Amino acid sequence: MSHKQRLQQAAALIRQHHRIVAFTGAGISTESGIPDLDGIDQILKKSHKFAGNVFRFLDPKEAIANPHTFYQMYRQTFCQPEARPNSAHKALVQLEKAKKLLGVVTMNVDYLHQKAGTRNIAEYWGDVRRNHCTICHRPSDWQKPSTATIPNCPNCGGLILPDFVLRRLATYPDEIRHGQQMLAQADLLLIIGTRHAASSFRLNCPKIVINDSRVSMQNLAEPNTIYLSGKAAEILSGIVA
């Protein structure tokens, strides 16, 4: 089956279903200027002030010990207040308004789904708006880390860090439950911009996988699954249109 035929088949599936759930990863936001994990690793490798991978970068002990370096890297990676939703985020909003999309389950912390207008969303790791003082735990305005060189708490002077770093990348149990409930109700899954294998989701639920990585023959042979390789913004907006 050609790429065009798979696009047509995907559009037909979306027309037929009314309990669609989107599961999104970093690949949906790269066209908004937010790097994925590979992109972040490249940024870190180019830095002369930091030696380590993304998981060391997001270790709260490392951030507290070297806050200047952390925030220098943070503003090149996760903290992008000027980023705007792209056509993929907006296409999901269109589906939600048409009462075809139940909601979005995301692994991203960039807040772009909400900026686009998605109403029902489960954020497994929270988002960049959530920040707290490392000493008194007072919540902080999410814009502060994007403006102050090293943001400090107005209450005690302690260092402010994003919650997903402070929590050592721990997920939020309530968000996980919300996401699992949505996924259990889905009659069609849109798996967009993530390395999560389609086979890790419910086997009896049809799936459309949109990813920038190359589609293998093994992928194409998976039952109930349509693989579409390319930019999420272009592919998803085209299907919805």
Steps between C-alpha positions, in 0.01 A plus 500: 500500500638842405538795736206675330281192546595481868406869540161432343450196722589707807250770402232233454569361848464846655168549321374167635595545867372730773702405809847582372785553746836654405817386678774756432875520554773752426472450122175696485675814628827508306342718231413749774871535573518268801768231457429130557733281708746455212502875447555566871788253506661687209462834682656354815791347308582839345517668841845553649349549846310174529616140469227238506175386345147634537432296814800649679390844381155442660642372830398751773833453681684605184267798449539619861879460488532686167191721461657738247591214264163332557302810406723576204422152363135507613429810291639329193291187551182472706437863593369663181231752603490645148415161344158479337280202415550368149253350253506160673391646835230702324376198302436315828298798625292481181427133570406578860263779393344261247435262795715231348796529738453398864824667598880503492744299711844658484851436621594860420546784750483783244133604564439533126188283496336738748621805308341355188169458682480131593260465793536139613865416558708271721856624555700209636793721610316827559624804310741793509250721685558303820803630692589497871767629734754233593505624863153617610310326216301813418348484149639749252368683196596283202629802306769574760742222389487639145590857601730494806858381442471275804145526643484531877207473735362838618410335831832345609747563218528131413557370149185442293488189284237347271294228667584228250867546598431524874289183479785313329279442195234326708158492334183630665278206609175695441610590148596138428157382616328763288705398197437130551126563527503686169711233329264228626201678342667566166364346180798640303847604616714771342859435611699807407870583533594239758728198516234303685431191292148463366499146639524642855144631467176301488536242224132500401488877445584636153793741491647771282870553572657827382874527544795662327695174511516262210222242469625140493338210317437343839304809606292496185402139571361574848124429517253790554784753471573764235854643505562844351855631482563875491442826683204479738373851416481431128359148524241551774368830367472342154308199631259714702445735206 
